[in-house]
Short mmCIF file of C-alpha atoms and ligand atoms in Angstrom, two decimals:
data_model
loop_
_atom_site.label_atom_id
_atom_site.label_comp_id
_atom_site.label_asym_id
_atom_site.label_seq_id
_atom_site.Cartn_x
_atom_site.Cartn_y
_atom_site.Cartn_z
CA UNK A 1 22.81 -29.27 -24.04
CA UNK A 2 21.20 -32.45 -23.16
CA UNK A 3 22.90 -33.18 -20.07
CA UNK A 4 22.12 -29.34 -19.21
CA UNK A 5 18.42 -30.05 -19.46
CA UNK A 6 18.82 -33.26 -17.42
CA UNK A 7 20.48 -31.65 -14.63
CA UNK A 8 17.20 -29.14 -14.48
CA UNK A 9 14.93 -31.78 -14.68
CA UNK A 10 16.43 -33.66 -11.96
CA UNK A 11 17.72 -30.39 -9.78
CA UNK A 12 14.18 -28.54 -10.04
CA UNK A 13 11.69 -30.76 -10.84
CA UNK A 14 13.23 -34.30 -9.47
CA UNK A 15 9.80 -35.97 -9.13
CA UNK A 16 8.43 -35.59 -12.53
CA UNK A 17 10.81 -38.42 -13.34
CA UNK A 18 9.59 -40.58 -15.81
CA UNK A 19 5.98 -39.05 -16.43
CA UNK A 20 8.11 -36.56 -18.80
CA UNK A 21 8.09 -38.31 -21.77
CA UNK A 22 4.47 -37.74 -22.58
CA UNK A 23 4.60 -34.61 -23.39
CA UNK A 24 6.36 -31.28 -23.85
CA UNK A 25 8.43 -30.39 -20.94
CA UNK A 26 10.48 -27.89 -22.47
CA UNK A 27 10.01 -25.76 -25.82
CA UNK A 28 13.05 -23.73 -25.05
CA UNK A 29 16.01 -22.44 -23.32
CA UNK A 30 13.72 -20.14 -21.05
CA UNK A 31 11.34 -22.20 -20.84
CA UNK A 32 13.29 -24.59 -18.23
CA UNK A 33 12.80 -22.24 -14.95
CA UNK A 34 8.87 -22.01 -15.76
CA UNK A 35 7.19 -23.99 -13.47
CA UNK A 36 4.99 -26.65 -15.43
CA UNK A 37 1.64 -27.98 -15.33
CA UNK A 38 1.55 -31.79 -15.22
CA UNK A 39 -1.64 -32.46 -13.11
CA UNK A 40 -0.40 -36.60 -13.24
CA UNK A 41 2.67 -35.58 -10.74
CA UNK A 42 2.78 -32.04 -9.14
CA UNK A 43 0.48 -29.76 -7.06
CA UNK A 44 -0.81 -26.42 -9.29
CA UNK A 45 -2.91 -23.28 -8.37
CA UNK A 46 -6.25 -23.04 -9.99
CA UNK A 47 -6.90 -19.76 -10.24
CA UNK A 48 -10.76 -17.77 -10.59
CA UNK A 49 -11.00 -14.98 -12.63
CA UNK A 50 -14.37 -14.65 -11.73
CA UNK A 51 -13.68 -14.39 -8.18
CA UNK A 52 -10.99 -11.41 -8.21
CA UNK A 53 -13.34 -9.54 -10.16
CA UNK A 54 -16.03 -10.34 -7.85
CA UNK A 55 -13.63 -9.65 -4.58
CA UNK A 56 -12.73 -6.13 -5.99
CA UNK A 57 -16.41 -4.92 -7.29
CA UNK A 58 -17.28 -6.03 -3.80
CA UNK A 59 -14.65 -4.54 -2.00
CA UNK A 60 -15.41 -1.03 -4.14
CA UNK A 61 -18.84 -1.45 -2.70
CA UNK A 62 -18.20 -1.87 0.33
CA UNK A 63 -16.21 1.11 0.59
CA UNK A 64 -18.68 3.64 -0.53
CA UNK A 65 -17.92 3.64 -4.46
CA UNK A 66 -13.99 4.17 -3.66
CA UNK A 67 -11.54 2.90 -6.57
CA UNK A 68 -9.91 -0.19 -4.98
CA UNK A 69 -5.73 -0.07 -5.47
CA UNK A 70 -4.63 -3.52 -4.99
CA UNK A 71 -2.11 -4.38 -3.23
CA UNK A 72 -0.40 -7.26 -5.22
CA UNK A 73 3.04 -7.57 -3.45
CA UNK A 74 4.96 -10.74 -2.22
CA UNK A 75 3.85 -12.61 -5.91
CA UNK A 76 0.33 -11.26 -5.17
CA UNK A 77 0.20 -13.09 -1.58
CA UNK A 78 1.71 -16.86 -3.11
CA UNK A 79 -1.46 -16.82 -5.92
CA UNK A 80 1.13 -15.00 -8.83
CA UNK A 81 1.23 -11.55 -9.46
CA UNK A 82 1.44 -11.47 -13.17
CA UNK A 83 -1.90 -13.68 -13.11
CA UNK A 84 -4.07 -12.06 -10.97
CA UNK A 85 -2.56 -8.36 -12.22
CA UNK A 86 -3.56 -9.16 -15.56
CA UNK A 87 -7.22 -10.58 -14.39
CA UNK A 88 -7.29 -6.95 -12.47
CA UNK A 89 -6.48 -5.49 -15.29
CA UNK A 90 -9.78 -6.11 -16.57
CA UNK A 91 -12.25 -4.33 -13.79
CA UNK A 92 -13.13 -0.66 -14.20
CA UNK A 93 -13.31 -0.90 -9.80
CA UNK A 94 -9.57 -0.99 -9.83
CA UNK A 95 -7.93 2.35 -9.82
CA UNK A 96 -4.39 0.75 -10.18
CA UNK A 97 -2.22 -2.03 -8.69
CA UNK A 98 0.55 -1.44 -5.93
CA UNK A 99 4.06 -2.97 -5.54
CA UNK A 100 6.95 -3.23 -3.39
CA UNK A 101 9.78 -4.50 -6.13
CA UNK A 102 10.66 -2.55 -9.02
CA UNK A 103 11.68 -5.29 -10.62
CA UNK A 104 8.20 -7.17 -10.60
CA UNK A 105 6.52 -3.64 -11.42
CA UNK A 106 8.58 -4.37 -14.99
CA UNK A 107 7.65 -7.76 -15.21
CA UNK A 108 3.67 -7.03 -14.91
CA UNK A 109 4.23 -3.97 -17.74
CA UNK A 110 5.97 -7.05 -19.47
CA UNK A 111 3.19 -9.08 -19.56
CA UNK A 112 1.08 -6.47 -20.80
CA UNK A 113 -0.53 -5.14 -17.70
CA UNK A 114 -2.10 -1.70 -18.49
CA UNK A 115 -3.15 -0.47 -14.90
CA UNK A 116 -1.77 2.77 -13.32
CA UNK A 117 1.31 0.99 -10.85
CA UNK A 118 2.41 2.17 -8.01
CA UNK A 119 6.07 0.86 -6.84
CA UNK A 120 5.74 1.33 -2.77
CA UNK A 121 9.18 0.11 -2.23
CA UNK A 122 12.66 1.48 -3.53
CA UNK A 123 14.12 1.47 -6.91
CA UNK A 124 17.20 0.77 -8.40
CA UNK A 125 18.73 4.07 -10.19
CA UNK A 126 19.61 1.74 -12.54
CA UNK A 127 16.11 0.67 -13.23
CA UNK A 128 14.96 4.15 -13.40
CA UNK A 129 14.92 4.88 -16.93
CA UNK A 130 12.91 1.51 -17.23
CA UNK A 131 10.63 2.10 -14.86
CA UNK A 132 9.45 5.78 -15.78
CA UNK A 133 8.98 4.89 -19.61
CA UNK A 134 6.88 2.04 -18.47
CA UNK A 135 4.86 4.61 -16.68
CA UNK A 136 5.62 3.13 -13.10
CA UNK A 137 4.51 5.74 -10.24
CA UNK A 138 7.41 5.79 -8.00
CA UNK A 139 7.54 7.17 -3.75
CA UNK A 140 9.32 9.66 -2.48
CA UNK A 141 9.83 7.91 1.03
CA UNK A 142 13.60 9.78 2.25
CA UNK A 143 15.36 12.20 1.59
CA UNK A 144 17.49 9.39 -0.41
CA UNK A 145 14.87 8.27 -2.24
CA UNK A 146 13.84 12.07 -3.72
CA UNK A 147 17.73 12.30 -4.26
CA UNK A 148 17.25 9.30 -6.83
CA UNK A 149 14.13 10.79 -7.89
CA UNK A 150 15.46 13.96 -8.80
CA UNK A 151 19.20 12.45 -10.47
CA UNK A 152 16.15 9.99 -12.63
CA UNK A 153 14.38 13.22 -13.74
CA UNK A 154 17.43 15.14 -14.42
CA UNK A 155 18.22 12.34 -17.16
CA UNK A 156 15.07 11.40 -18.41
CA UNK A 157 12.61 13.01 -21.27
CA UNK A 158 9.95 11.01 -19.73
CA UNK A 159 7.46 12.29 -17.04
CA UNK A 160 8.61 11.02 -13.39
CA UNK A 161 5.29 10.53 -11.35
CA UNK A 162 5.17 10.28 -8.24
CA UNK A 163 3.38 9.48 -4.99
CA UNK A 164 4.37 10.99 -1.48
CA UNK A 165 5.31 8.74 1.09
CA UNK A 166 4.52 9.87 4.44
CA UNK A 167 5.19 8.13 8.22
CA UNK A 168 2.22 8.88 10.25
CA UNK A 169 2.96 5.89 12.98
CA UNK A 170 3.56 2.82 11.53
CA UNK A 171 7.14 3.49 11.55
CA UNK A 172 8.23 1.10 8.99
CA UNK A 173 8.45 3.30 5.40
CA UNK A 174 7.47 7.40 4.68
CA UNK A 175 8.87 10.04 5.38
CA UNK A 176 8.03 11.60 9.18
CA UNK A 177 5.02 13.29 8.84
CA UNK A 178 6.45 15.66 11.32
CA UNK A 179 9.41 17.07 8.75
CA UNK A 180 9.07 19.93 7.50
CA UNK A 181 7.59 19.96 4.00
CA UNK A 182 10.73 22.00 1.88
CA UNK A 183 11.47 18.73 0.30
CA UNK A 184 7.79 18.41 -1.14
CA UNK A 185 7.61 21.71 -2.41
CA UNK A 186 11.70 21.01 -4.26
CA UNK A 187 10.25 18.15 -5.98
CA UNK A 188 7.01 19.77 -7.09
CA UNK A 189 9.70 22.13 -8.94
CA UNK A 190 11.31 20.08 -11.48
CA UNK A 191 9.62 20.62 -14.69
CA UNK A 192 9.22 16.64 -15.00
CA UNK A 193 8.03 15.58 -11.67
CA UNK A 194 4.52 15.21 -11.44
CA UNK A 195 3.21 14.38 -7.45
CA UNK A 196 0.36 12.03 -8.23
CA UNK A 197 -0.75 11.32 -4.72
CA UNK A 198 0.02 11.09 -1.25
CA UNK A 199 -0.11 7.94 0.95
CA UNK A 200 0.50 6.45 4.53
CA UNK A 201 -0.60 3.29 6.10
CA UNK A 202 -2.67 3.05 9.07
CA UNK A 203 -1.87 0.43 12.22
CA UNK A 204 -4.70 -1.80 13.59
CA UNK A 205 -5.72 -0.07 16.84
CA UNK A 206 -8.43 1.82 15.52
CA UNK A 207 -7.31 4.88 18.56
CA UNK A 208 -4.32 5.63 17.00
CA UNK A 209 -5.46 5.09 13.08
CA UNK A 210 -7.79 7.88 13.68
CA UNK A 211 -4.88 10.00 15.13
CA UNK A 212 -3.00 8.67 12.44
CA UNK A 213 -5.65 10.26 10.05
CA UNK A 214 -5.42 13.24 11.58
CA UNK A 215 -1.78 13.54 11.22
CA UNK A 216 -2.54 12.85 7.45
CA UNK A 217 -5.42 15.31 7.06
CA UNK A 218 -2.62 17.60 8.66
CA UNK A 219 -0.47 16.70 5.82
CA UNK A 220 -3.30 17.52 2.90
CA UNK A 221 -4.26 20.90 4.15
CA UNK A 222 0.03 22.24 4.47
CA UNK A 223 0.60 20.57 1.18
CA UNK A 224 -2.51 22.78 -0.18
CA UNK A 225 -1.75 25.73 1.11
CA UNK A 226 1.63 25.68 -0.52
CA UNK A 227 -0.55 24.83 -3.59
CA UNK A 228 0.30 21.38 -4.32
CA UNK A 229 -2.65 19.03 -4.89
CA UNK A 230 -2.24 15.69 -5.24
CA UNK A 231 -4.81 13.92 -6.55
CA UNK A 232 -5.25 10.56 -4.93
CA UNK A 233 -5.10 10.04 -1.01
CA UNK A 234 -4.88 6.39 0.50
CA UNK A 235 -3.85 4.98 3.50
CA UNK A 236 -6.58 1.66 4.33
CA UNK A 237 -4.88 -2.33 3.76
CA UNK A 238 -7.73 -4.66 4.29
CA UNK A 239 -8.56 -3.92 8.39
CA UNK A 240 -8.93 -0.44 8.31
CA UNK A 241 -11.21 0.06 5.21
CA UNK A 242 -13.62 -2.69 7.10
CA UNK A 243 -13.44 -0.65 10.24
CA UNK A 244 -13.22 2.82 9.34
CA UNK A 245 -14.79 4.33 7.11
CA UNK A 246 -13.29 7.63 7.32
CA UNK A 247 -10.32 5.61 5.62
CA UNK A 248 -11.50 5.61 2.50
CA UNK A 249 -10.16 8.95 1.34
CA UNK A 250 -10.13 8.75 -2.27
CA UNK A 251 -8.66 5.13 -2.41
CA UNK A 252 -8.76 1.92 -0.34
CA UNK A 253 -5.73 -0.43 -0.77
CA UNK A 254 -6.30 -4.20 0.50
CA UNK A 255 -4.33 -7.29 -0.46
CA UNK A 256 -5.91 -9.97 1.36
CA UNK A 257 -9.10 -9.18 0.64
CA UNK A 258 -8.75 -9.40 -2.99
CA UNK A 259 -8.01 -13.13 -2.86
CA UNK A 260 -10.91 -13.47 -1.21
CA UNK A 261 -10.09 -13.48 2.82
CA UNK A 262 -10.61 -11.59 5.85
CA UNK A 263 -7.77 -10.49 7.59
CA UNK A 264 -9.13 -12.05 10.98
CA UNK A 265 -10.69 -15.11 11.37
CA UNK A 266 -14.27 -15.12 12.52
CA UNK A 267 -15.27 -11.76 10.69
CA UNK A 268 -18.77 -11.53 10.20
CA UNK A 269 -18.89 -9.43 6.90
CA UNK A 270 -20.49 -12.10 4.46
CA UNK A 271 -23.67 -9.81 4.32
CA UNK A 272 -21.78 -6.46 3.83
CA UNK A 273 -18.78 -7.59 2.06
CA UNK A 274 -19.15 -10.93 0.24
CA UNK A 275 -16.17 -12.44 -1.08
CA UNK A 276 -15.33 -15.80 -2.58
CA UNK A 277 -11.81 -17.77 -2.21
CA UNK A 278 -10.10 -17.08 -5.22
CA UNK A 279 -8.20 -20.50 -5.76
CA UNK A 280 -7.77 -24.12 -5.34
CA UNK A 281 -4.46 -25.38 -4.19
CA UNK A 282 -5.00 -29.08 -5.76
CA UNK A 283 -2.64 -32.32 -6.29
CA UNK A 284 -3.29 -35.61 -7.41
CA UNK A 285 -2.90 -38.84 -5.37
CA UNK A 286 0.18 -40.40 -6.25
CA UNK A 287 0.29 -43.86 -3.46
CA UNK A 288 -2.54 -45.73 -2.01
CA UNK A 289 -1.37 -48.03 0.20
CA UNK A 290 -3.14 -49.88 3.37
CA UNK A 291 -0.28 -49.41 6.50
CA UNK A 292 -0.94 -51.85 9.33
CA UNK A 293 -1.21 -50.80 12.87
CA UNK A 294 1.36 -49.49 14.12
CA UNK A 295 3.29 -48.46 11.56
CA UNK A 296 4.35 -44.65 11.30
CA UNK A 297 4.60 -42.08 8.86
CA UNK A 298 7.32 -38.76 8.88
CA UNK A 299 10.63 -38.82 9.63
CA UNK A 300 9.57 -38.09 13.18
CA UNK A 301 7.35 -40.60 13.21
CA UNK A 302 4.72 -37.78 13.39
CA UNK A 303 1.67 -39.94 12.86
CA UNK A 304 1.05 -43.55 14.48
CA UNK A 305 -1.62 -45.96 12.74
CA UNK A 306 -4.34 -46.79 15.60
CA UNK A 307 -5.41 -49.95 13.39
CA UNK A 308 -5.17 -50.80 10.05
CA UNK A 309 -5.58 -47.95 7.69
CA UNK A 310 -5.67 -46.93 3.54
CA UNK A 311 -3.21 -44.10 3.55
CA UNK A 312 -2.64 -41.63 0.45
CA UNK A 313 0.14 -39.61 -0.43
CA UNK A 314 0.20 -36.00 -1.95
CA UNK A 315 2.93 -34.60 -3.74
CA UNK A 316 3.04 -31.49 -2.18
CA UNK A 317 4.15 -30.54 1.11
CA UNK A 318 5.70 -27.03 3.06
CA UNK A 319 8.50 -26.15 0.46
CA UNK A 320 6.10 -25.64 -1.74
CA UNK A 321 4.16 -23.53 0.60
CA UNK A 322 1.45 -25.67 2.14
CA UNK A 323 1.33 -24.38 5.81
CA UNK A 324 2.79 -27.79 8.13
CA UNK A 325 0.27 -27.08 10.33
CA UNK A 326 -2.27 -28.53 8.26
CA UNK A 327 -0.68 -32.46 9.85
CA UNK A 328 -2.89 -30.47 13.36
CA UNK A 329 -6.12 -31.35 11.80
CA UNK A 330 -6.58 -29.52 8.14
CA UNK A 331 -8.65 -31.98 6.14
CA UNK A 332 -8.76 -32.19 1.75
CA UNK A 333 -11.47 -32.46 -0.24
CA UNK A 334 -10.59 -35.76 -2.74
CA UNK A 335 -13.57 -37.40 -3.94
CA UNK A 336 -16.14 -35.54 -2.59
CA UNK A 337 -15.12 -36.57 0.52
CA UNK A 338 -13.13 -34.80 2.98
CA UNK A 339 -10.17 -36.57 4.50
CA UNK A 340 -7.69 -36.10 7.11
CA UNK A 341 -3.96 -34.49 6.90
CA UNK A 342 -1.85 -36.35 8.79
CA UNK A 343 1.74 -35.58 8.30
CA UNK A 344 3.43 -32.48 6.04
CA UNK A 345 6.72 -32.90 4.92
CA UNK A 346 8.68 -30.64 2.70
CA UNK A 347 7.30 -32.08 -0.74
CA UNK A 348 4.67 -34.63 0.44
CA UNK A 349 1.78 -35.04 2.70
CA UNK A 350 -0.21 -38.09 3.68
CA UNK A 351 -4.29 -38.12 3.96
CA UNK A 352 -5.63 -40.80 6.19
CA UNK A 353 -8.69 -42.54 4.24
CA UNK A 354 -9.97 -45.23 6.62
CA UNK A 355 -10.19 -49.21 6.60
CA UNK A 356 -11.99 -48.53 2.67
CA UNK A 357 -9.72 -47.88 -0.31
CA UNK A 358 -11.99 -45.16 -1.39
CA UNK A 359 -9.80 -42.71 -3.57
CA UNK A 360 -7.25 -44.52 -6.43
CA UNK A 361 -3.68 -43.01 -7.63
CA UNK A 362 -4.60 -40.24 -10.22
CA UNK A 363 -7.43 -38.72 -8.40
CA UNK A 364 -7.48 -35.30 -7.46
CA UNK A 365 -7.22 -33.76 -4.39
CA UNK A 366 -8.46 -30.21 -3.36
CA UNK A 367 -6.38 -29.28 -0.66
CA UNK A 368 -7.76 -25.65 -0.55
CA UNK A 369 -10.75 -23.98 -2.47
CA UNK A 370 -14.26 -22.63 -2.12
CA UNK A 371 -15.75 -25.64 -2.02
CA UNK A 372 -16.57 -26.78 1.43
CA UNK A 373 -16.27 -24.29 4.65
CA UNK A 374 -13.11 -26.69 5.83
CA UNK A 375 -11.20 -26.12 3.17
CA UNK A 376 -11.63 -22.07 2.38
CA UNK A 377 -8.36 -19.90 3.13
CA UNK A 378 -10.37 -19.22 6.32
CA UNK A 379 -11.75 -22.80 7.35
CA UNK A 380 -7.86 -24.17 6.87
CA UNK A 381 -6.31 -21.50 9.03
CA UNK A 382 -9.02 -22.18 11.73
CA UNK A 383 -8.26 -26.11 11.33
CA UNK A 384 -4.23 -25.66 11.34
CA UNK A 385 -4.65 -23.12 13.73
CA UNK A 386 -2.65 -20.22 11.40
CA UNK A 387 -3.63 -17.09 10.29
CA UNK A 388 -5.43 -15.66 7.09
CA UNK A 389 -2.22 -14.81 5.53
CA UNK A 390 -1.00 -18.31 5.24
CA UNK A 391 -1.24 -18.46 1.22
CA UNK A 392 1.33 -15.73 1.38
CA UNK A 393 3.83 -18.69 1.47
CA UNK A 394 2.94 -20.81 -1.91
CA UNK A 395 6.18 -20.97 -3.84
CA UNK A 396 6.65 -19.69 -7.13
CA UNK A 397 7.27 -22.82 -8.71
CA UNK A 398 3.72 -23.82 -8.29
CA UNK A 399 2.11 -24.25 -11.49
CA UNK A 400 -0.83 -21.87 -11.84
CA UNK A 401 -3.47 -21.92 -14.08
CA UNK A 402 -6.07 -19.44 -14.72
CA UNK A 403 -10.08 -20.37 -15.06
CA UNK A 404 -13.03 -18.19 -16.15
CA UNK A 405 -14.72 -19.49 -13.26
CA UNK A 406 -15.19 -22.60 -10.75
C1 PLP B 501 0.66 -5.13 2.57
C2 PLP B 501 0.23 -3.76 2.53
C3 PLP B 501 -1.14 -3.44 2.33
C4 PLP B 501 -2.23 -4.50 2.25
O1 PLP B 501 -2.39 -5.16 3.48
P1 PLP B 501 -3.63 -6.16 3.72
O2 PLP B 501 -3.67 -6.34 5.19
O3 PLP B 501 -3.28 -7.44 3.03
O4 PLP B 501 -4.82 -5.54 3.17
C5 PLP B 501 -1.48 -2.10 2.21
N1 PLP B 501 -0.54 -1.12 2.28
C6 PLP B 501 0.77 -1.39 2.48
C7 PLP B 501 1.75 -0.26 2.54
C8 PLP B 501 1.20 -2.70 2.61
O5 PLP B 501 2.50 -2.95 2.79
#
């Protein structure tokens, strides 16, 4: 057993080293894949309560009083879906949370997450059972997936709802909104089935998401004149609900937004649709050392000391997700002070802190947060020259954990 649990240590978390023995790594078997909070050694993701509730009231606002149906796919963008899904839980603006894995659908019901869920992806037949009585809203996106659908309902007491899945030019999931609509009206006739909604997602060109709405307006008035109703309509991610507001229909369903970005950079929509960041990505120091000139640091020799220099080290670095294009100019926020990335590597990255040894092993670094313009999701894309979505990438081994507020 003990040379099991020493293998872990060393195989997943090599660098906590000798910092374990003061205190409780492990209390059991399954508790050796959780990632762990030790704020002496590792990088962790604070998270704000406050803030998603804030994002989605806003975002509900924005839209005209629309439920908001968050996306939460892709371990809720890098910030952890079971987390944030069971802040969401919480906010009477959320109408229900949408996936794209069946299996994560289970683990959020798992964790006690209450909230209508909506699996946008395919399911395992095998799963099915599991996922209808755990109340899991599945889409009919093929003619394969209503096959599954109706073998699950065939062998199941429980109600099977559904949502309809429909292509209207994104090309990607749904069924062609062209087809005709037989295999609607066959699942609408099983006794168990119950068609919830009906859904599509709209493409940025705002030309073509209007024709796109069209098509979909197309879709609600042939489904109701064959008498089938669904009750909730969506097709808006984060873009579209901002620019059209004809996209609302009777749901609006943004990731991004909900952890507190625009999609774009250089949105002006603080007046109409204020959002906050909705987590700190923070590490502490773990070196302070002063490297002479011209010394290097990285394997490639990435960064060259102009003259003698205090230089810190982070223990976090791209495989746990921090973008590498934060060495381009990102800065950190470590002592009330922001300092200057200077090389990313896979599980470190160095800060350069001047010819003054202001910051000591042990103090904390914010690497991204809400507090200072550089350092918001937004102000580190601009610096590292990536996009909004860059938090997408956090791994799940980051430690998370979960504040009221800032
Ligand atoms: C990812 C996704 C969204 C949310 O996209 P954002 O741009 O993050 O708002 C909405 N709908 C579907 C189908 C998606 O896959």
């Amino acid at each position: 057993m003990k040379s099991r649990r020493n293998f872990l240590r060393n195989s997943t978390f090599g660098i906590i080293g000798a910092g374990l023995s003061s205190f409780k790594a492990f209390e059991n078997e399954a508790e050796d894949i959780k990632p762990i909070l030790n704020k002496a050694s590792n990088p962790w993701l604070e998270i704000s309560k406050k803030a998603y509730l804030s994002n989605v009231e806003s975002i509900y606002k924005f839209s005209g009083n629309t439920p908001v149906l968050a996306v939460l796919k892709n371990n809720a963008y890098g910030i952890g879906d079971i987390q944030v899904a069971t802040i969401l839980d919480e906010s009477p603006f959320l109408s229900g949370i949408a996936l794209v894995k069946d299996t994560r659908c289970l683990a959020l019901r798992k964790h006690g997450v209450k909230k209508p869920i909506l699996l946008m992806g395919d399911f395992d037949l095998g799963l099915g059972s599991e996922l209808v009585a755990n109340n899991i809203t599945l889409s009919a996106f093929s003619h394969e997936s209503c096959r599954k659908i109706k073998e699950l309902a065939s062998k199941t007491q429980h109600r099977v709802s559904v949502e309809l899945y429909f292509d209207t030019g994104l090309g990607r999931m749904g069924m062609p909104y062209q087809n005709n609509l037989d295999w609607v009206a066959d699942l609408a006739s099983i006794p168990n089935v119950k068609i919830e909604g009906l859904f599509s997602t709209l493409t940025t060109p705002t030309d073509f998401a209007k024709e796109q709405m069209e098509r979909f307006n197309g879709l609600i008035s042939k489904l109701n004149e064959k008498g089938i109703k669904p009750n909730r309509q969506h097709m808006a991610p984060s873009l579209s609900l901002m620019e059209l507001p004809q996209s609302h229909f009777n749901a609006v369903r943004p990731g991004i937004l909900v952890h507190g970005s625009y999609p774009l950079g250089g949105m002006d929509f603080k007046d109409k649709m204020p959002l906050q960041p909705t987590y700190r990505l923070k590490a502490p120091v773990i070196r302070i050392e002063k490297l002479k000139k011209g010394d290097t640091i990285g394997f490639s020799r990435f960064y060259k000391v102009e003259k003698d220099e205090w230089i810190a080290t982070l223990p976090v670095g791209w495989a746990d997700g921090y973008y590498s294009g934060a060495e381009n100019g990102a800065k950190v926020l470590l002592n009330n002070k922001l300092f200057k990335v200077v090389n990313v590597n896979a599980s470190h990255c160095n800060l350069s802190i001047g010819n003054e040894k202001l910051v000591d092993v042990g103090d904390v670094a914010t690497l991204i947060g809400p507090d200072h313009e550089e350092i918001t999701p937004e102000g580190f894309s601009r610096a590292a020259s990536g996009h909004n979505y860059l938090q997408i990438q956090y791994k799940e081994s980051l430690p998370k954990s979960v504040v009221n507020d800032f």
